[in-house]
Short mmCIF file of C-alpha atoms in Angstrom, two decimals:
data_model
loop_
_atom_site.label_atom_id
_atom_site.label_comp_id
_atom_site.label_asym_id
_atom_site.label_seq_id
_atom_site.Cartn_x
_atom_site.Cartn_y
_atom_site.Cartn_z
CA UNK A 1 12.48 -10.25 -13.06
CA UNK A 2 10.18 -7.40 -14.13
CA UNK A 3 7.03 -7.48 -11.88
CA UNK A 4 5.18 -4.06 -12.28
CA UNK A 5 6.93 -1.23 -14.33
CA UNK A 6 5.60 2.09 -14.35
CA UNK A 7 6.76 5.03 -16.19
CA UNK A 8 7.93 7.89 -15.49
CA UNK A 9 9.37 7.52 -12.56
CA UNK A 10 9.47 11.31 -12.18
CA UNK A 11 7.65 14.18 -14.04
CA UNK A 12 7.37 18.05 -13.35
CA UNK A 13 3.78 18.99 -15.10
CA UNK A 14 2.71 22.79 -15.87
CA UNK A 15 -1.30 22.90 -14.62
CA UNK A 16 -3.70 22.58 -17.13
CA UNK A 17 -1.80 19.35 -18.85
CA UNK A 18 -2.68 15.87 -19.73
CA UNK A 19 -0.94 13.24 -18.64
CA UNK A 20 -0.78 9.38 -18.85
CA UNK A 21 1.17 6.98 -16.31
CA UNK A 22 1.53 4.04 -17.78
CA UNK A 23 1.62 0.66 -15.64
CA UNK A 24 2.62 -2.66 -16.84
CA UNK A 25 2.62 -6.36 -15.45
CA UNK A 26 4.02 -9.29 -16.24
CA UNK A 27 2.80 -11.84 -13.56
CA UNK A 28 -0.85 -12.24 -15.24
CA UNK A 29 -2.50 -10.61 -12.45
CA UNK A 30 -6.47 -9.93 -13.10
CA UNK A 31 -6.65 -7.26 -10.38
CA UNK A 32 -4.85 -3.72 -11.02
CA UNK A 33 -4.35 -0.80 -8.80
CA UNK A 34 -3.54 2.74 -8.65
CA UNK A 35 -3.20 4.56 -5.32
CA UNK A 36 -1.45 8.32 -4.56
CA UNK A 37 0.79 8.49 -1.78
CA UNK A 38 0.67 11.97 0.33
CA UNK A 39 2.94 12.59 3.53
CA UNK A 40 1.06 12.05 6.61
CA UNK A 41 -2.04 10.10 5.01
CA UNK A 42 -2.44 6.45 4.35
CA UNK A 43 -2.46 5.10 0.29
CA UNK A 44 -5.60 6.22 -1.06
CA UNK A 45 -6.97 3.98 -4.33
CA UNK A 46 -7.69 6.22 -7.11
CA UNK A 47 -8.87 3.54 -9.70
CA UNK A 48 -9.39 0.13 -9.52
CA UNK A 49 -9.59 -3.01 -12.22
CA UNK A 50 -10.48 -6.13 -11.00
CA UNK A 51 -10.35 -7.81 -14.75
CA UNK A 52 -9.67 -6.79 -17.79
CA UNK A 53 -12.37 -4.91 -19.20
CA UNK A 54 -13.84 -3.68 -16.07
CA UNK A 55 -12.35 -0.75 -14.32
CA UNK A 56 -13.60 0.59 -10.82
CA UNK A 57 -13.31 4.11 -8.44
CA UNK A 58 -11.82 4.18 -5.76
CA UNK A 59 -11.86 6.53 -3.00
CA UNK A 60 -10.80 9.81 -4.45
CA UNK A 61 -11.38 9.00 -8.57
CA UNK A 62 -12.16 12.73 -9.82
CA UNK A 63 -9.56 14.48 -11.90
CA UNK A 64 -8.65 10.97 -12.84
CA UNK A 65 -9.07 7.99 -15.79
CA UNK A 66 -8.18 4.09 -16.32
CA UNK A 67 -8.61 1.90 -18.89
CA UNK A 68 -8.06 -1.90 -18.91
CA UNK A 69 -7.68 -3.13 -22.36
CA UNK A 70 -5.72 -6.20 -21.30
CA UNK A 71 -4.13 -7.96 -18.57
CA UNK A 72 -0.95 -6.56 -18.64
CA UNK A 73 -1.72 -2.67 -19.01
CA UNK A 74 -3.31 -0.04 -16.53
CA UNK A 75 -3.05 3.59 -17.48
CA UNK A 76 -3.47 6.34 -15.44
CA UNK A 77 -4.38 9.52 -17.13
CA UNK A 78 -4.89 12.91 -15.19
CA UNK A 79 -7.14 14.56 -18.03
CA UNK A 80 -5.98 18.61 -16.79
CA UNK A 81 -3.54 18.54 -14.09
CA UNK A 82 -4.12 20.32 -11.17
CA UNK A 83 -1.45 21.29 -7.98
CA UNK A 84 -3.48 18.76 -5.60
CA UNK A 85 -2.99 16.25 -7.67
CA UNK A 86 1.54 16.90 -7.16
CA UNK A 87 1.70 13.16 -5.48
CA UNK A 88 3.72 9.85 -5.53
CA UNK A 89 1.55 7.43 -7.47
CA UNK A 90 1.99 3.82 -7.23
CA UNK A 91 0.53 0.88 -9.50
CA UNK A 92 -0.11 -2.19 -7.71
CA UNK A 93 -1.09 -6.05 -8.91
CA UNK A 94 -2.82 -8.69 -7.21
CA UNK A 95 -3.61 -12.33 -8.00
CA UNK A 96 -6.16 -12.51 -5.54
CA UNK A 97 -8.00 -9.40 -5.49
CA UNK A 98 -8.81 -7.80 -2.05
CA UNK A 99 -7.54 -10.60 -0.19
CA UNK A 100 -4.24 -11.01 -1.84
CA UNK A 101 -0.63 -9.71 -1.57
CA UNK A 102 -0.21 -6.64 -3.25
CA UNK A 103 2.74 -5.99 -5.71
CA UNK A 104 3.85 -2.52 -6.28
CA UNK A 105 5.70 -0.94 -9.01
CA UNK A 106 8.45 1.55 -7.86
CA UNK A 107 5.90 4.23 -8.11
CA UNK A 108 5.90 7.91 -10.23
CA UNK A 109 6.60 10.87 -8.29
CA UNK A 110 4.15 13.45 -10.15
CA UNK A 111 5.03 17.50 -9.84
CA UNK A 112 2.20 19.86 -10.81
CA UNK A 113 3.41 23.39 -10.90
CA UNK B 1 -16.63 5.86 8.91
CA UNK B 2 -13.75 3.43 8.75
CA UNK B 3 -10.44 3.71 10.22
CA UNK B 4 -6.92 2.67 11.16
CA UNK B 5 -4.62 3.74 13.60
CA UNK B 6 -0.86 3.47 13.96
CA UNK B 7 1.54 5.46 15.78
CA UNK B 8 3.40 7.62 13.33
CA UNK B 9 7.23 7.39 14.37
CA UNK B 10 8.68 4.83 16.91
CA UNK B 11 12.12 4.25 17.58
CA UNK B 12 14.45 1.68 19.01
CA UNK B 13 17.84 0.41 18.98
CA UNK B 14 19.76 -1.92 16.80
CA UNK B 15 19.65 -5.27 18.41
CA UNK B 16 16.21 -4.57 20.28
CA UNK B 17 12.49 -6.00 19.84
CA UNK B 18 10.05 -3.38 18.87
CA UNK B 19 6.06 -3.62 18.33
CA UNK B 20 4.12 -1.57 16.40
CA UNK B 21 0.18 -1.40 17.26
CA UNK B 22 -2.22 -1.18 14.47
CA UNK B 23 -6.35 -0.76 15.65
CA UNK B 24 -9.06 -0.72 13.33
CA UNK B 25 -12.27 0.58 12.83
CA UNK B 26 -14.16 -1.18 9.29
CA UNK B 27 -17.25 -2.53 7.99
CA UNK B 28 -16.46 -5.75 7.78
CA UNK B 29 -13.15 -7.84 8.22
CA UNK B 30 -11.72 -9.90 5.57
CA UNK B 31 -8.13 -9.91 6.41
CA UNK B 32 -5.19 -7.90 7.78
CA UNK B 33 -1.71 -7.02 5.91
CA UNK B 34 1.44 -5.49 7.31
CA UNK B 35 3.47 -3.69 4.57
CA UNK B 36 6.66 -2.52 4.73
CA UNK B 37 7.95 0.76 2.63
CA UNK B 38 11.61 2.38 3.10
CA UNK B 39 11.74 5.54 2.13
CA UNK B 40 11.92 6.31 -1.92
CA UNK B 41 10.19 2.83 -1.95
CA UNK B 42 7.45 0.95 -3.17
CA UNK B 43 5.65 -1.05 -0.01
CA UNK B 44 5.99 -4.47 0.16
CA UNK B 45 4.47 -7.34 1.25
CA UNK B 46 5.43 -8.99 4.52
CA UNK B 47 2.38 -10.55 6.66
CA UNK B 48 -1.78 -11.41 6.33
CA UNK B 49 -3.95 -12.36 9.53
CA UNK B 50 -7.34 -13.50 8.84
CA UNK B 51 -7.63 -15.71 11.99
CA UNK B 52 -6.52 -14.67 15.52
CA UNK B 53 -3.41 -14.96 16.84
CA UNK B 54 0.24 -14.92 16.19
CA UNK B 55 1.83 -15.54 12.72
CA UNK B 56 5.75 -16.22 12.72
CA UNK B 57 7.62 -15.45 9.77
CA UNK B 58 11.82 -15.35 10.71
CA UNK B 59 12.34 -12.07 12.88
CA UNK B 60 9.22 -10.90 12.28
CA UNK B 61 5.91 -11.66 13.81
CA UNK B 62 2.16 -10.79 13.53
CA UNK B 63 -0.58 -10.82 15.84
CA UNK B 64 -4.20 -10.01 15.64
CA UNK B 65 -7.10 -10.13 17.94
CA UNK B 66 -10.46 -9.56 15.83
CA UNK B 67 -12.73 -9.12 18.89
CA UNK B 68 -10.42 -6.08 19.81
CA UNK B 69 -9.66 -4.75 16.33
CA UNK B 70 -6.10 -4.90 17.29
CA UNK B 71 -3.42 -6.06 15.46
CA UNK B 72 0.39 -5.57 15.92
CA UNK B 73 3.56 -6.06 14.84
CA UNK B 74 6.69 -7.60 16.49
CA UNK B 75 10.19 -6.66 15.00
CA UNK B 76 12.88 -8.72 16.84
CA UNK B 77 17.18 -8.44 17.06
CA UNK B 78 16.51 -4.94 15.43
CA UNK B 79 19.10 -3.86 12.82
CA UNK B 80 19.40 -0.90 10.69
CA UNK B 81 17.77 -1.93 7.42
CA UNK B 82 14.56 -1.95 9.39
CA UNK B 83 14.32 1.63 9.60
CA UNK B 84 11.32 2.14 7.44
CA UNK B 85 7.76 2.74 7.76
CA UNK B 86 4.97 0.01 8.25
CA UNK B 87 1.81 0.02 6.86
CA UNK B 88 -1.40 -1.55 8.59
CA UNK B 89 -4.42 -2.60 5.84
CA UNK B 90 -7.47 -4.02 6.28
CA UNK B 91 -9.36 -5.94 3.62
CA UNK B 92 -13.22 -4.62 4.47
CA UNK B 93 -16.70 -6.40 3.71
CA UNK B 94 -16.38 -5.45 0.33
CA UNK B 95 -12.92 -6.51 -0.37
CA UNK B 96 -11.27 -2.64 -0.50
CA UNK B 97 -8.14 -2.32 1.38
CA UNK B 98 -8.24 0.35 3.94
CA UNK B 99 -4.88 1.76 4.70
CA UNK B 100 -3.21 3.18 8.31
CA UNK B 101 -0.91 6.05 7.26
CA UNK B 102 2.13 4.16 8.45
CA UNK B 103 4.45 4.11 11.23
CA UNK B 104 8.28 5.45 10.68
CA UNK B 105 10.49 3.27 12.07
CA UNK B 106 13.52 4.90 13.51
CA UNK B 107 16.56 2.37 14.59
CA UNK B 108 19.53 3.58 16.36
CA UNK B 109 22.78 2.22 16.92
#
């Protein structure tokens, strides 16, 4: 049973760095996710795909990118990393869109320095 | 602006029933979730109220009352692997998920 894998699971990033987190499903889901995690606030959606092809921001997009070549795939690159963006990231699936259950991946803890 | 409010920590002992209160503020109301995440975790999935009133799923229940923006939910014969937090969502006019910021669940023995 795979679900959603994401990779890494952990990364320590010097500022000023590109970097891709790479999400992929399994279940044929048409809407993708990706949401940072910060202590004390709520998942906030970065990016959003409800099919492939189409990609969508969410509520705090800048400093980040998505693509949605297929079903399965839904990268996450951070173009120049900055401190702020030292989170836990988590890719999520749904085969209902906004109404349906979400399935998260095991999320990537991301360390800017 | 839109909102959702949840305690932050609670806590309770092993064998107890606990409720956790969720209110919202959103444009719109297509549905509310209940998540639960333990810590190191991804969230997952355990109810979804769209119509009022309580949804019964094994020890754990859900209520919701959309005239008062109010949902909660009910956590019964407590035991440790509960500790966790639980997340409130609400699916707004546009079909975005707005998130509470979760309430850690504390269980004692």
């Amino acid at each position: 049973i795979a679900g959603i894998t994401q990779a890494p699971t952990s990364q320590i990033l010097a500022a000023g760095r590109r970097m891709t987190l790479r999400c992929t499903q399994d279940m044929r889901h048409n809407a993708m996710y990706w949401y940072r995690q910060d202590l004390g606030l709520g998942l906030r959606l970065i990016h959003y795909s409800n099919t492939a092809g189409t990609t969508g921001k969410g509520e705090v997009p800048d400093g980040y990118s998505v693509s949605r070549a297929n079903t399965d795939d839904f990268p996450l690159t951070l173009a120049s990393a900055v401190p702020s963006q030292t989170s836990v990231y988590f890719c999520a699936s749904s085969a209902q869109g906004g109404n349906g259950e979400l399935f998260f991946g095991e999320g990537s803890r991301l360390t800017v320095l | 602006g839109q909102n959702i409010d949840q305690p932050t920590e609670m806590t309770a002992t092993e064998g107890a029933i606990v409720q956790i209160n969720c209110t919202y503020q959103t444009s719109g109301f297509n549905g509310l979730f209940w998540y639960q995440q333990h810590a190191g975790e991804a969230p997952t999935f355990l109810s979804y109220n769209v119509l009022d009133g309580l949804e019964e799923k094994g020890r754990f229940s859900s209520f919701l009352s959309r005239s008062k923006g109010y949902s909660y939910l009910l956590l019964k014969e407590l035991q440790m692997k509960d500790s966790a937090s639980y997340l409130c969502a609400v699916t707004d006019s546009n079909y975005q998920l707005i998130w509470g910021a979760g309430t850690k669940l504390i269980i004692k023995p």
